[in-house]
PDB file of C-alpha atoms in Angstrom:
ATOM      1  CA  MET A   1      62.696  98.272 111.498  1.00  0.00           C
ATOM      2  CA  ALA A   2      61.922 100.822 114.204  1.00  0.00           C
ATOM      3  CA  ALA A   3      65.522 100.680 115.418  1.00  0.00           C
ATOM      4  CA  ASP A   4      66.731 101.334 111.866  1.00  0.00           C
ATOM      5  CA  VAL A   5      64.456 104.351 111.556  1.00  0.00           C
ATOM      6  CA  ARG A   6      65.650 105.720 114.910  1.00  0.00           C
ATOM      7  CA  MET A   7      69.295 105.177 113.938  1.00  0.00           C
ATOM      8  CA  PHE A   8      68.763 106.885 110.591  1.00  0.00           C
ATOM      9  CA  GLY A   9      66.968 109.792 112.251  1.00  0.00           C
ATOM     10  CA  SER A  10      69.745 110.186 114.809  1.00  0.00           C
ATOM     11  CA  THR A  11      72.346 110.176 112.054  1.00  0.00           C
ATOM     12  CA  VAL A  12      70.489 112.832 110.087  1.00  0.00           C
ATOM     13  CA  ALA A  13      70.074 115.001 113.196  1.00  0.00           C
ATOM     14  CA  LEU A  14      73.756 114.683 114.065  1.00  0.00           C
ATOM     15  CA  GLY A  15      74.738 115.418 110.464  1.00  0.00           C
ATOM     16  CA  ILE A  16      72.633 118.576 110.358  1.00  0.00           C
ATOM     17  CA  ASN A  17      74.097 119.664 113.687  1.00  0.00           C
ATOM     18  CA  CYS A  18      77.639 119.167 112.365  1.00  0.00           C
ATOM     19  CA  LEU A  19      76.871 121.081 109.173  1.00  0.00           C
ATOM     20  CA  VAL A  20      75.400 124.024 111.091  1.00  0.00           C
ATOM     21  CA  TYR A  21      78.204 124.362 113.626  1.00  0.00           C
ATOM     22  CA  ALA A  22      81.279 123.150 111.751  1.00  0.00           C
ATOM     23  CA  GLY A  23      80.376 123.622 108.114  1.00  0.00           C
ATOM     24  CA  PRO A  24      81.411 121.199 105.410  1.00  0.00           C
ATOM     25  CA  ASP A  25      84.817 121.297 103.799  1.00  0.00           C
ATOM     26  CA  ALA A  26      85.639 119.797 100.419  1.00  0.00           C
ATOM     27  CA  MET A  27      87.847 116.999 101.753  1.00  0.00           C
ATOM     28  CA  GLY A  28      85.263 115.962 104.351  1.00  0.00           C
ATOM     29  CA  VAL A  29      82.484 115.828 101.775  1.00  0.00           C
ATOM     30  CA  ALA A  30      84.701 113.881  99.351  1.00  0.00           C
ATOM     31  CA  CYS A  31      85.640 111.359 102.040  1.00  0.00           C
ATOM     32  CA  ALA A  32      82.014 110.912 103.096  1.00  0.00           C
ATOM     33  CA  LEU A  33      80.902 110.361  99.510  1.00  0.00           C
ATOM     34  CA  ALA A  34      83.750 107.935  98.839  1.00  0.00           C
ATOM     35  CA  SER A  35      82.945 106.031 102.006  1.00  0.00           C
ATOM     36  CA  GLY A  36      79.263 105.778 101.202  1.00  0.00           C
ATOM     37  CA  ALA A  37      79.429 105.216  97.469  1.00  0.00           C
ATOM     38  CA  LEU A  38      82.547 103.115  97.183  1.00  0.00           C
ATOM     39  CA  ALA A  39      82.949 101.208 100.410  1.00  0.00           C
ATOM     40  CA  SER A  40      79.349 100.651 101.446  1.00  0.00           C
ATOM     41  CA  GLY A  41      77.709 100.787  98.035  1.00  0.00           C
ATOM     42  CA  LEU A  42      80.181  98.476  96.337  1.00  0.00           C
ATOM     43  CA  GLY A  43      80.203  96.077  99.279  1.00  0.00           C
ATOM     44  CA  TYR A  44      76.419  95.822  99.357  1.00  0.00           C
ATOM     45  CA  ALA A  45      76.248  95.450  95.568  1.00  0.00           C
ATOM     46  CA  ILE A  46      78.668  92.516  95.668  1.00  0.00           C
ATOM     47  CA  TRP A  47      76.929  90.928  98.662  1.00  0.00           C
ATOM     48  CA  TYR A  48      73.417  91.177  97.224  1.00  0.00           C
ATOM     49  CA  THR A  49      74.635  89.880  93.856  1.00  0.00           C
ATOM     50  CA  ALA A  50      76.158  86.804  95.506  1.00  0.00           C
ATOM     51  CA  LEU A  51      73.338  86.268  98.010  1.00  0.00           C
ATOM     52  CA  PRO A  52      70.838  84.515  95.690  1.00  0.00           C
ATOM     53  CA  ALA A  53      73.428  81.822  94.952  1.00  0.00           C
ATOM     54  CA  LEU A  54      73.957  81.046  98.655  1.00  0.00           C
ATOM     55  CA  ARG A  55      71.860  79.013 101.056  1.00  0.00           C
ATOM     56  CA  SER A  56      70.594  81.106 103.945  1.00  0.00           C
ATOM     57  CA  SER A  57      72.672  79.139 106.457  1.00  0.00           C
ATOM     58  CA  THR A  58      75.827  79.694 104.386  1.00  0.00           C
ATOM     59  CA  ALA A  59      75.114  83.407 104.041  1.00  0.00           C
ATOM     60  CA  ALA A  60      74.530  83.745 107.785  1.00  0.00           C
ATOM     61  CA  THR A  61      77.776  81.929 108.538  1.00  0.00           C
ATOM     62  CA  LEU A  62      79.728  84.118 106.123  1.00  0.00           C
ATOM     63  CA  GLN A  63      78.329  87.214 107.837  1.00  0.00           C
ATOM     64  CA  LEU A  64      80.030  86.054 111.036  1.00  0.00           C
ATOM     65  CA  LEU A  65      83.411  86.544 109.324  1.00  0.00           C
ATOM     66  CA  VAL A  66      82.855  90.259 108.639  1.00  0.00           C
ATOM     67  CA  PRO A  67      84.455  91.520 111.890  1.00  0.00           C
ATOM     68  CA  LEU A  68      87.539  89.413 111.212  1.00  0.00           C
ATOM     69  CA  LEU A  69      87.818  90.624 107.614  1.00  0.00           C
ATOM     70  CA  VAL A  70      87.532  94.246 108.731  1.00  0.00           C
ATOM     71  CA  ALA A  71      90.181  93.754 111.416  1.00  0.00           C
ATOM     72  CA  VAL A  72      92.575  92.158 108.920  1.00  0.00           C
ATOM     73  CA  ALA A  73      91.946  95.005 106.474  1.00  0.00           C
ATOM     74  CA  GLY A  74      92.706  97.500 109.246  1.00  0.00           C
ATOM     75  CA  VAL A  75      96.026  95.815 109.958  1.00  0.00           C
ATOM     76  CA  ALA A  76      96.908  95.529 106.270  1.00  0.00           C
ATOM     77  CA  TRP A  77      95.850  98.947 104.993  1.00  0.00           C
ATOM     78  CA  LEU A  78      95.633 101.262 107.989  1.00  0.00           C
ATOM     79  CA  ASP A  79      98.671 100.046 109.947  1.00  0.00           C
ATOM     80  CA  GLU A  80      96.525  99.064 112.908  1.00  0.00           C
ATOM     81  CA  PRO A  81      98.495  97.020 115.446  1.00  0.00           C
ATOM     82  CA  ALA A  82      98.264  93.236 115.215  1.00  0.00           C
ATOM     83  CA  THR A  83      97.920  92.431 118.915  1.00  0.00           C
ATOM     84  CA  LEU A  84      97.494  89.264 120.923  1.00  0.00           C
ATOM     85  CA  ARG A  85      93.927  90.369 121.634  1.00  0.00           C
ATOM     86  CA  LEU A  86      93.222  90.567 117.894  1.00  0.00           C
ATOM     87  CA  ALA A  87      94.769  87.141 117.325  1.00  0.00           C
ATOM     88  CA  LEU A  88      92.658  85.601 120.105  1.00  0.00           C
ATOM     89  CA  ALA A  89      89.526  87.263 118.747  1.00  0.00           C
ATOM     90  CA  ALA A  90      90.348  85.957 115.258  1.00  0.00           C
ATOM     91  CA  LEU A  91      90.770  82.445 116.655  1.00  0.00           C
ATOM     92  CA  ALA A  92      87.429  82.717 118.442  1.00  0.00           C
ATOM     93  CA  ILE A  93      85.663  83.885 115.277  1.00  0.00           C
ATOM     94  CA  VAL A  94      87.212  81.234 113.043  1.00  0.00           C
ATOM     95  CA  GLY A  95      86.582  78.584 115.698  1.00  0.00           C
ATOM     96  CA  GLY A  96      82.934  79.602 115.988  1.00  0.00           C
ATOM     97  CA  VAL A  97      82.443  79.530 112.236  1.00  0.00           C
ATOM     98  CA  ALA A  98      84.169  76.133 112.067  1.00  0.00           C
ATOM     99  CA  LEU A  99      81.797  74.788 114.724  1.00  0.00           C
ATOM    100  CA  VAL A 100      78.792  76.039 112.766  1.00  0.00           C
ATOM    101  CA  VAL A 101      80.053  74.565 109.493  1.00  0.00           C
ATOM    102  CA  ARG A 102      81.032  71.267 111.111  1.00  0.00           C
ATOM    103  CA  GLY A 103      77.705  71.029 112.951  1.00  0.00           C
ATOM    104  CA  ARG A 104      75.785  71.119 109.671  1.00  0.00           C
ATOM    105  CA  ARG A 105      77.310  67.889 108.406  1.00  0.00           C
TER     106      ARG A 105
END
């Protein structure tokens, strides 16, 4: 909890600093609001709606897939390069999740 408070405080301090020295522009504010409200807000709403139906071990395992899902989204929507490094990382993530799932049986 203390780390969360420090991170939040640092973010607020950095945000105030940026506003004072750079000033907000309409596109920047719109992008920040869209990012917070749509991406984060919608994602958390979906996750916390589904969470009560999942066992804690299943939810924890699904959380391990988040980096892979974000990387795939970056390749699909942002034209990020699909590199050998990304493929190896994806294999490691999927392999790790498979080991966790298989170990439960």
